C-alpha atoms as a printed R data frame, in Angstrom:
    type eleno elety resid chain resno       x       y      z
1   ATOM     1    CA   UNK     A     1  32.540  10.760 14.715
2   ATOM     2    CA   UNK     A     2  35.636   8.326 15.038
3   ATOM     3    CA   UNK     A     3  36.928   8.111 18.519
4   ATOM     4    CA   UNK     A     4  32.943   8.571 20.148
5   ATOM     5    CA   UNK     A     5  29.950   5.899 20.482
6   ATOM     6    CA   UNK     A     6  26.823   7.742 20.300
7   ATOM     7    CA   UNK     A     7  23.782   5.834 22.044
8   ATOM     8    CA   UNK     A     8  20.328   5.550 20.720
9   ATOM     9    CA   UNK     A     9  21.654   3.875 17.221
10  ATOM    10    CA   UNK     A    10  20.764   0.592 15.586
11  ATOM    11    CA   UNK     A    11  22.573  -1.851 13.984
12  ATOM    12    CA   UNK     A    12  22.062  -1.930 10.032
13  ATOM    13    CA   UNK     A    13  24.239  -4.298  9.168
14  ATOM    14    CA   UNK     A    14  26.876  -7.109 11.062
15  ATOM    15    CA   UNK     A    15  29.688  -6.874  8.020
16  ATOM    16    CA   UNK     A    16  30.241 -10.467  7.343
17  ATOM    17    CA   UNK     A    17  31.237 -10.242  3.200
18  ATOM    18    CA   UNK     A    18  34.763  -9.683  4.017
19  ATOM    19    CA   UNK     A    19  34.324  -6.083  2.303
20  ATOM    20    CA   UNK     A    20  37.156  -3.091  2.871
21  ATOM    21    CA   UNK     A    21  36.086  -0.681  5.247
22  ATOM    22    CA   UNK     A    22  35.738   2.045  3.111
23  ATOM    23    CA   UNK     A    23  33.109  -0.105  1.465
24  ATOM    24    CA   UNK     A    24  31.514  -0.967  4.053
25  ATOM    25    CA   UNK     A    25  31.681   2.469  5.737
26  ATOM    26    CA   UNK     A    26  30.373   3.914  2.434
27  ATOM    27    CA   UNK     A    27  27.418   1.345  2.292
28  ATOM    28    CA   UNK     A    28  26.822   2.519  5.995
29  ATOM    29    CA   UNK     A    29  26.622   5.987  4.950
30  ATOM    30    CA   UNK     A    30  24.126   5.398  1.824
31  ATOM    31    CA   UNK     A    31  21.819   3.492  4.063
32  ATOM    32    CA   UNK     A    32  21.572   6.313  6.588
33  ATOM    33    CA   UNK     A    33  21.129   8.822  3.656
34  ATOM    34    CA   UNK     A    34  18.337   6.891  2.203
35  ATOM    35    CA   UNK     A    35  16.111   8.173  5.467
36  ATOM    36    CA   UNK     A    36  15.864  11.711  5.621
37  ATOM    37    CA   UNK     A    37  15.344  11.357  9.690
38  ATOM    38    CA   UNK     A    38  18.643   9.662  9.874
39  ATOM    39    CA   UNK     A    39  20.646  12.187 11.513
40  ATOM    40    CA   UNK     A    40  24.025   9.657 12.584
41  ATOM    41    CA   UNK     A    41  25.858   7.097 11.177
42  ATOM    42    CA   UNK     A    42  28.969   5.054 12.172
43  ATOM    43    CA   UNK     A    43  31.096   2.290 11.365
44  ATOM    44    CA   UNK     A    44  32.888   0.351 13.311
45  ATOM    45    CA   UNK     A    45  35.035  -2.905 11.994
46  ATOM    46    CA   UNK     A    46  34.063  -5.435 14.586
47  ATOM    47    CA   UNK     A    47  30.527  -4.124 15.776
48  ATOM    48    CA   UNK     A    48  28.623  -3.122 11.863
49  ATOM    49    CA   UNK     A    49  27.101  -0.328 10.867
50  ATOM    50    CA   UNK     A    50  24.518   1.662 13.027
51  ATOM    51    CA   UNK     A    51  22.787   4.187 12.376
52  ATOM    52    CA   UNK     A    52  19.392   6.118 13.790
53  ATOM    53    CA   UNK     A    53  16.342   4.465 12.690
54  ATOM    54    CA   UNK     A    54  13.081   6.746 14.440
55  ATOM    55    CA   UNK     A    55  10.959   3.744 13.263
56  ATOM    56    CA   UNK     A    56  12.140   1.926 15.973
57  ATOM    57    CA   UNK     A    57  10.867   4.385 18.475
58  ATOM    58    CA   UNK     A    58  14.116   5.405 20.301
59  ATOM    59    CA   UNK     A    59  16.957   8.103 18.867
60  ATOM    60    CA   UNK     A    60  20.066   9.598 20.288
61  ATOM    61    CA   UNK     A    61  19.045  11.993 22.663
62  ATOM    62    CA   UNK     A    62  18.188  15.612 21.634
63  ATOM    63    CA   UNK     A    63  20.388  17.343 22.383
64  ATOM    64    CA   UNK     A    64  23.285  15.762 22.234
65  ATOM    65    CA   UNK     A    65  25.527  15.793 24.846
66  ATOM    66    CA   UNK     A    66  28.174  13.438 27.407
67  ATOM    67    CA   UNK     A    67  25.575  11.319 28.650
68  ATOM    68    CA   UNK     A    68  24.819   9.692 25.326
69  ATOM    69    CA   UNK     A    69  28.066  10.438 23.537
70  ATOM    70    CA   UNK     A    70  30.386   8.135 25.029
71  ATOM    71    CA   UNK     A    71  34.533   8.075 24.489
72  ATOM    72    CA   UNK     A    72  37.047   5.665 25.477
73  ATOM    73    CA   UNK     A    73  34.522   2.262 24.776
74  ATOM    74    CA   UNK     A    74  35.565  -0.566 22.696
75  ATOM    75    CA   UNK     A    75  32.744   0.597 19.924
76  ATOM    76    CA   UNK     A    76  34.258   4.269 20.561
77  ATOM    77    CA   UNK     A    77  37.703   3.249 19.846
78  ATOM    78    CA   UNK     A    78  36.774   0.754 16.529
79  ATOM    79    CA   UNK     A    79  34.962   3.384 14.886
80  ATOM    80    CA   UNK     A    80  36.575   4.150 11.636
81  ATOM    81    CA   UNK     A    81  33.749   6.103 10.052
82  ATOM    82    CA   UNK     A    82  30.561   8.508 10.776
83  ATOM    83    CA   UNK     A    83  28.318  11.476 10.384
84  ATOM    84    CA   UNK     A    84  26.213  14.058 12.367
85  ATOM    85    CA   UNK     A    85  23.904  14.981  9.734
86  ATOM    86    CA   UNK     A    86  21.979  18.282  9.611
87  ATOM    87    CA   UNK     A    87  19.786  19.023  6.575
88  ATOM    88    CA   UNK     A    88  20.109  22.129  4.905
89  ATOM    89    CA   UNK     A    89  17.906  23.532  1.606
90  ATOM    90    CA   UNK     A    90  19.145  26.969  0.726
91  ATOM    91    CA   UNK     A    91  16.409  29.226  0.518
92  ATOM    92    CA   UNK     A    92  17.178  30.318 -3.475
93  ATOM    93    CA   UNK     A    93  17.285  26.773 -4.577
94  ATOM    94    CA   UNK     A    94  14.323  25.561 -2.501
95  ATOM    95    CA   UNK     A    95  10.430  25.970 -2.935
96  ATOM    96    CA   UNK     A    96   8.444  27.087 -0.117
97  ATOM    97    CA   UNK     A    97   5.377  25.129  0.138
98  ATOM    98    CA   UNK     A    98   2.401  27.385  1.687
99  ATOM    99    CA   UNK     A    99   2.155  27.111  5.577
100 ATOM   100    CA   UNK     A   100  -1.159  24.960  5.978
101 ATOM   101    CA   UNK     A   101  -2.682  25.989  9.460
102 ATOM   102    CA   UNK     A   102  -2.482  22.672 11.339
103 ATOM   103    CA   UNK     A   103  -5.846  21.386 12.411
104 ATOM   104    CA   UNK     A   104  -6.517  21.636 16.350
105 ATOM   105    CA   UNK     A   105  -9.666  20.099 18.475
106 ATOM   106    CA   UNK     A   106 -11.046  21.180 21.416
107 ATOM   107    CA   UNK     A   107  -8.413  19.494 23.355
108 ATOM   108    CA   UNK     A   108  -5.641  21.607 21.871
109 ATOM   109    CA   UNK     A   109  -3.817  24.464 22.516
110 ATOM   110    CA   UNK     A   110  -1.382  27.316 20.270
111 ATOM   111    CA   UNK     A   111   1.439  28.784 21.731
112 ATOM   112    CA   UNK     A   112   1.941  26.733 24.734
113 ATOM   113    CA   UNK     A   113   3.739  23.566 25.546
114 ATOM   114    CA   UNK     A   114   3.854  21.859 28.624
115 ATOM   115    CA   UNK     A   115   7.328  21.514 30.454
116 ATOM   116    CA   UNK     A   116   9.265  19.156 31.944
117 ATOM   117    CA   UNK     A   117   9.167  16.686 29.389
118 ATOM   118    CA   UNK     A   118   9.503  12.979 29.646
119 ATOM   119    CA   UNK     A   119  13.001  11.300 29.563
120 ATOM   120    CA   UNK     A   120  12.523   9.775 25.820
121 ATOM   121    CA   UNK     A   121  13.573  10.851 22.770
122 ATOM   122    CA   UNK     A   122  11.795  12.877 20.572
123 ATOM   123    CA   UNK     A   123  10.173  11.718 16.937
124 ATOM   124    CA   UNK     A   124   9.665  13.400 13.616
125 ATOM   125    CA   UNK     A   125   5.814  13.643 13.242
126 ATOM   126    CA   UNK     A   126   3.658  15.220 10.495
127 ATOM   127    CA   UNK     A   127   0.876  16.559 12.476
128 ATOM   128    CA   UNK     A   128  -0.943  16.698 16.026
129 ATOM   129    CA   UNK     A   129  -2.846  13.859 15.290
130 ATOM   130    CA   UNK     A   130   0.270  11.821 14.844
131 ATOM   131    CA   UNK     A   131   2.051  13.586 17.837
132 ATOM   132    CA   UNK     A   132  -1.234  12.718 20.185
133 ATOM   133    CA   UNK     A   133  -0.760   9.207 18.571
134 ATOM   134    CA   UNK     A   134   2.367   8.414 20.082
135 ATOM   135    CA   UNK     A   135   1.312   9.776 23.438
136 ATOM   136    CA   UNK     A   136  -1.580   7.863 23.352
137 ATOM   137    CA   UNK     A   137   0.596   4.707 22.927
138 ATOM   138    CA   UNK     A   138   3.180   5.531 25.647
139 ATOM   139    CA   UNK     A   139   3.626   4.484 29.327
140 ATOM   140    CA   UNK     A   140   2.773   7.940 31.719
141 ATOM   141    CA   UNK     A   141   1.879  10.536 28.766
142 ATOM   142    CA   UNK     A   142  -0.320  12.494 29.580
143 ATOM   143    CA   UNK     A   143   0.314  15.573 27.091
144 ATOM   144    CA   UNK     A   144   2.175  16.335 24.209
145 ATOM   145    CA   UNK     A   145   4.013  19.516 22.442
146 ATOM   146    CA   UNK     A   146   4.492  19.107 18.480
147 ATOM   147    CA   UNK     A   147   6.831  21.845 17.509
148 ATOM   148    CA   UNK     A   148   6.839  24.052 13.616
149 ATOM   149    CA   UNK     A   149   9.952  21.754 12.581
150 ATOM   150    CA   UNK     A   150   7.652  18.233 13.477
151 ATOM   151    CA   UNK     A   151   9.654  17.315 16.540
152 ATOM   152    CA   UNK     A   152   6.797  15.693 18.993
153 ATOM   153    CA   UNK     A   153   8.047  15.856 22.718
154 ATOM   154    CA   UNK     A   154   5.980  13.673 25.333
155 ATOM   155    CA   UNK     A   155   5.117  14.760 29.156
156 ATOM   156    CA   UNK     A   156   3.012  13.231 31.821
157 ATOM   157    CA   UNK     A   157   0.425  14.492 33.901
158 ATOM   158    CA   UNK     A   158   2.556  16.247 36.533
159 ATOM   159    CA   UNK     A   159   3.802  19.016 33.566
160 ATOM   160    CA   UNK     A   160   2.561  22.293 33.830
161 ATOM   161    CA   UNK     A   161   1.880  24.767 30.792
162 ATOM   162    CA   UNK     A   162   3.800  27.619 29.996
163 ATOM   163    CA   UNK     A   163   4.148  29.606 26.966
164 ATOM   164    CA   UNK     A   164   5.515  28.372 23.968
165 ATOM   165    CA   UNK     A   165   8.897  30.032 22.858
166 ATOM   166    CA   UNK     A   166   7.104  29.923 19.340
167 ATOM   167    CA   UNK     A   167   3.767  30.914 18.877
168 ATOM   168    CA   UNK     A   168   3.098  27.951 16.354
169 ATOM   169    CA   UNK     A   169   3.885  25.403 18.875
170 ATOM   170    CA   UNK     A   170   0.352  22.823 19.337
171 ATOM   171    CA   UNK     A   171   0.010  21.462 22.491
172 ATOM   172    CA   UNK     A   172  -2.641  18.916 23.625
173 ATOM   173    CA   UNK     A   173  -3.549  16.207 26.256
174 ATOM   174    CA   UNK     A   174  -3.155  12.737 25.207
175 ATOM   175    CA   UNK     A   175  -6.911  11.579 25.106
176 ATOM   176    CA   UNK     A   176  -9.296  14.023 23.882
177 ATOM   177    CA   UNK     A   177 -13.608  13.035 24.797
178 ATOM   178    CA   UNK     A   178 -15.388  11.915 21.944
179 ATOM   179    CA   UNK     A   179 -17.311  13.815 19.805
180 ATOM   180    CA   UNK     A   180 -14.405  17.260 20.337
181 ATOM   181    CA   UNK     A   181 -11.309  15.409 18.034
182 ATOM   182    CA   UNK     A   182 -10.746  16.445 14.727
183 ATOM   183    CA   UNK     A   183 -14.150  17.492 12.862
184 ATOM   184    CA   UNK     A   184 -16.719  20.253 12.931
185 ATOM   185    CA   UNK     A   185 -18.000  19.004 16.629
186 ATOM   186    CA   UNK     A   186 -14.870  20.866 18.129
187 ATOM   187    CA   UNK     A   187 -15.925  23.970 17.018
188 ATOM   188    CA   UNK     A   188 -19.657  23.233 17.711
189 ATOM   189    CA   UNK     A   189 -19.262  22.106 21.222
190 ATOM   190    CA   UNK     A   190 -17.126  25.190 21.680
191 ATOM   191    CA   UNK     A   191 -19.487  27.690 19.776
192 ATOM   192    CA   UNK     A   192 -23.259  25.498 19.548
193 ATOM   193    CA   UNK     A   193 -25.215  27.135 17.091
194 ATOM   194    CA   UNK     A   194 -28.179  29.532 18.645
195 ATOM   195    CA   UNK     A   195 -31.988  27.524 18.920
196 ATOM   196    CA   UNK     A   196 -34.133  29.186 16.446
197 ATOM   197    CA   UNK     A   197 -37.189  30.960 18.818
198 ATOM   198    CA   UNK     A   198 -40.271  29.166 18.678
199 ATOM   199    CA   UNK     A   199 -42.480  31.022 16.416
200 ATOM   200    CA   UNK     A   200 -45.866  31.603 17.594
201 ATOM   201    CA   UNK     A   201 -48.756  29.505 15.416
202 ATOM   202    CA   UNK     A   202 -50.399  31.443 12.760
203 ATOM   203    CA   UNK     A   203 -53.897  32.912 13.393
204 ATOM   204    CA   UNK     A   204 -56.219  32.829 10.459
205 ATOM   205    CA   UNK     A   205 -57.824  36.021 10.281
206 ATOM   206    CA   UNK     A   206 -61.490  36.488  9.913
């Protein structure tokens, strides 16, 4: 990544220990490998280290392109070091944990996503509840798409629902009524068990 600035980075560290910049590049580089959602680093001499912290709520853009990959700046032109990192288990010397069937309310939806989505970046989250989470806490969401690989993409209330590219894809609005979210009640309010008939009263017989 020498020669580019890529936007949506934060700054680690200001170096100020007098360290040589391969040190300090390769202390840049251990931080960002330290996060598994760290997907960039870079160093630059007079501006630090930076790399993408999703805790923070904002990321490069996905996907990258020359709106947020910028040449010819001063940080462009000072960086000495960096990485686009894209993680990679090979099948033989990974273990394949069971698909669990991810756990959907009344409010949400398989196979669909809603479309266009909202100009942020999207997060790494574990499951819908998480995903709905984040809508919840943002400005204009009004729906949310978690995809198989975790990445939770935001829209408002003016997207409209298409089909999913991959049928594992959960969709959902961002506020779901009471009583339908995550238990049993979902299902009930969708499928309410039958009333028992009234039996009539037993006659004694003579």
């Amino acid at each position: 990544l020498k020669g580019w600035q890529v936007t949506g980075l934060s700054r680690a560290f200001l170096d100020r220990e007098n360290r040589s910049a391969s040190m300090a590049a390769r202390t840049c580089k251990h931080i960002c490998y330290s996060d598994i959602r760290c997907q960039f680093w870079q160093y630059a001499p007079r501006f630090g280290c930076w790399v993408e912290d999703t805790s923070l709520g904002f990321s490069p853009a996905y996907p990258l392109t020359l709106d947020s990959a910028l040449t010819h700046t001063p940080f462009a032109e000072n960086v000495v070091a960096g990485e686009y990192i894209q993680h990679y288990c090979p099948s033989e010397e990974a273990e394949v944990a069971p698909r669990v069937a991810p756990q959907l309310d009344a409010c949400m939806k398989l196979g669909v996503k809603y479309t266009p989505d909202l100009l942020l970046p999207a997060s790494v989250e574990m499951d819908p509840r998480s995903c709905r989470a984040r809508c919840e806490n943002t400005m204009g969401c009004a729906h949310f798409v978690l995809w198989p690989d975790g990445r939770c993409v935001l829209q408002s209330g003016d997207a409209g629902e298409v089909p999913a590219e991959d049928p594992n894809v959960v969709s959902g609005t961002a506020h779901c009524p009471a009583g339908l979210a995550f238990d049993n009640k979902a299902e009930k309010a969708l499928h309410p068990d039958p009333v028992p008939p009234t039996s009539a009263p037993m006659v004694q017989p003579p």
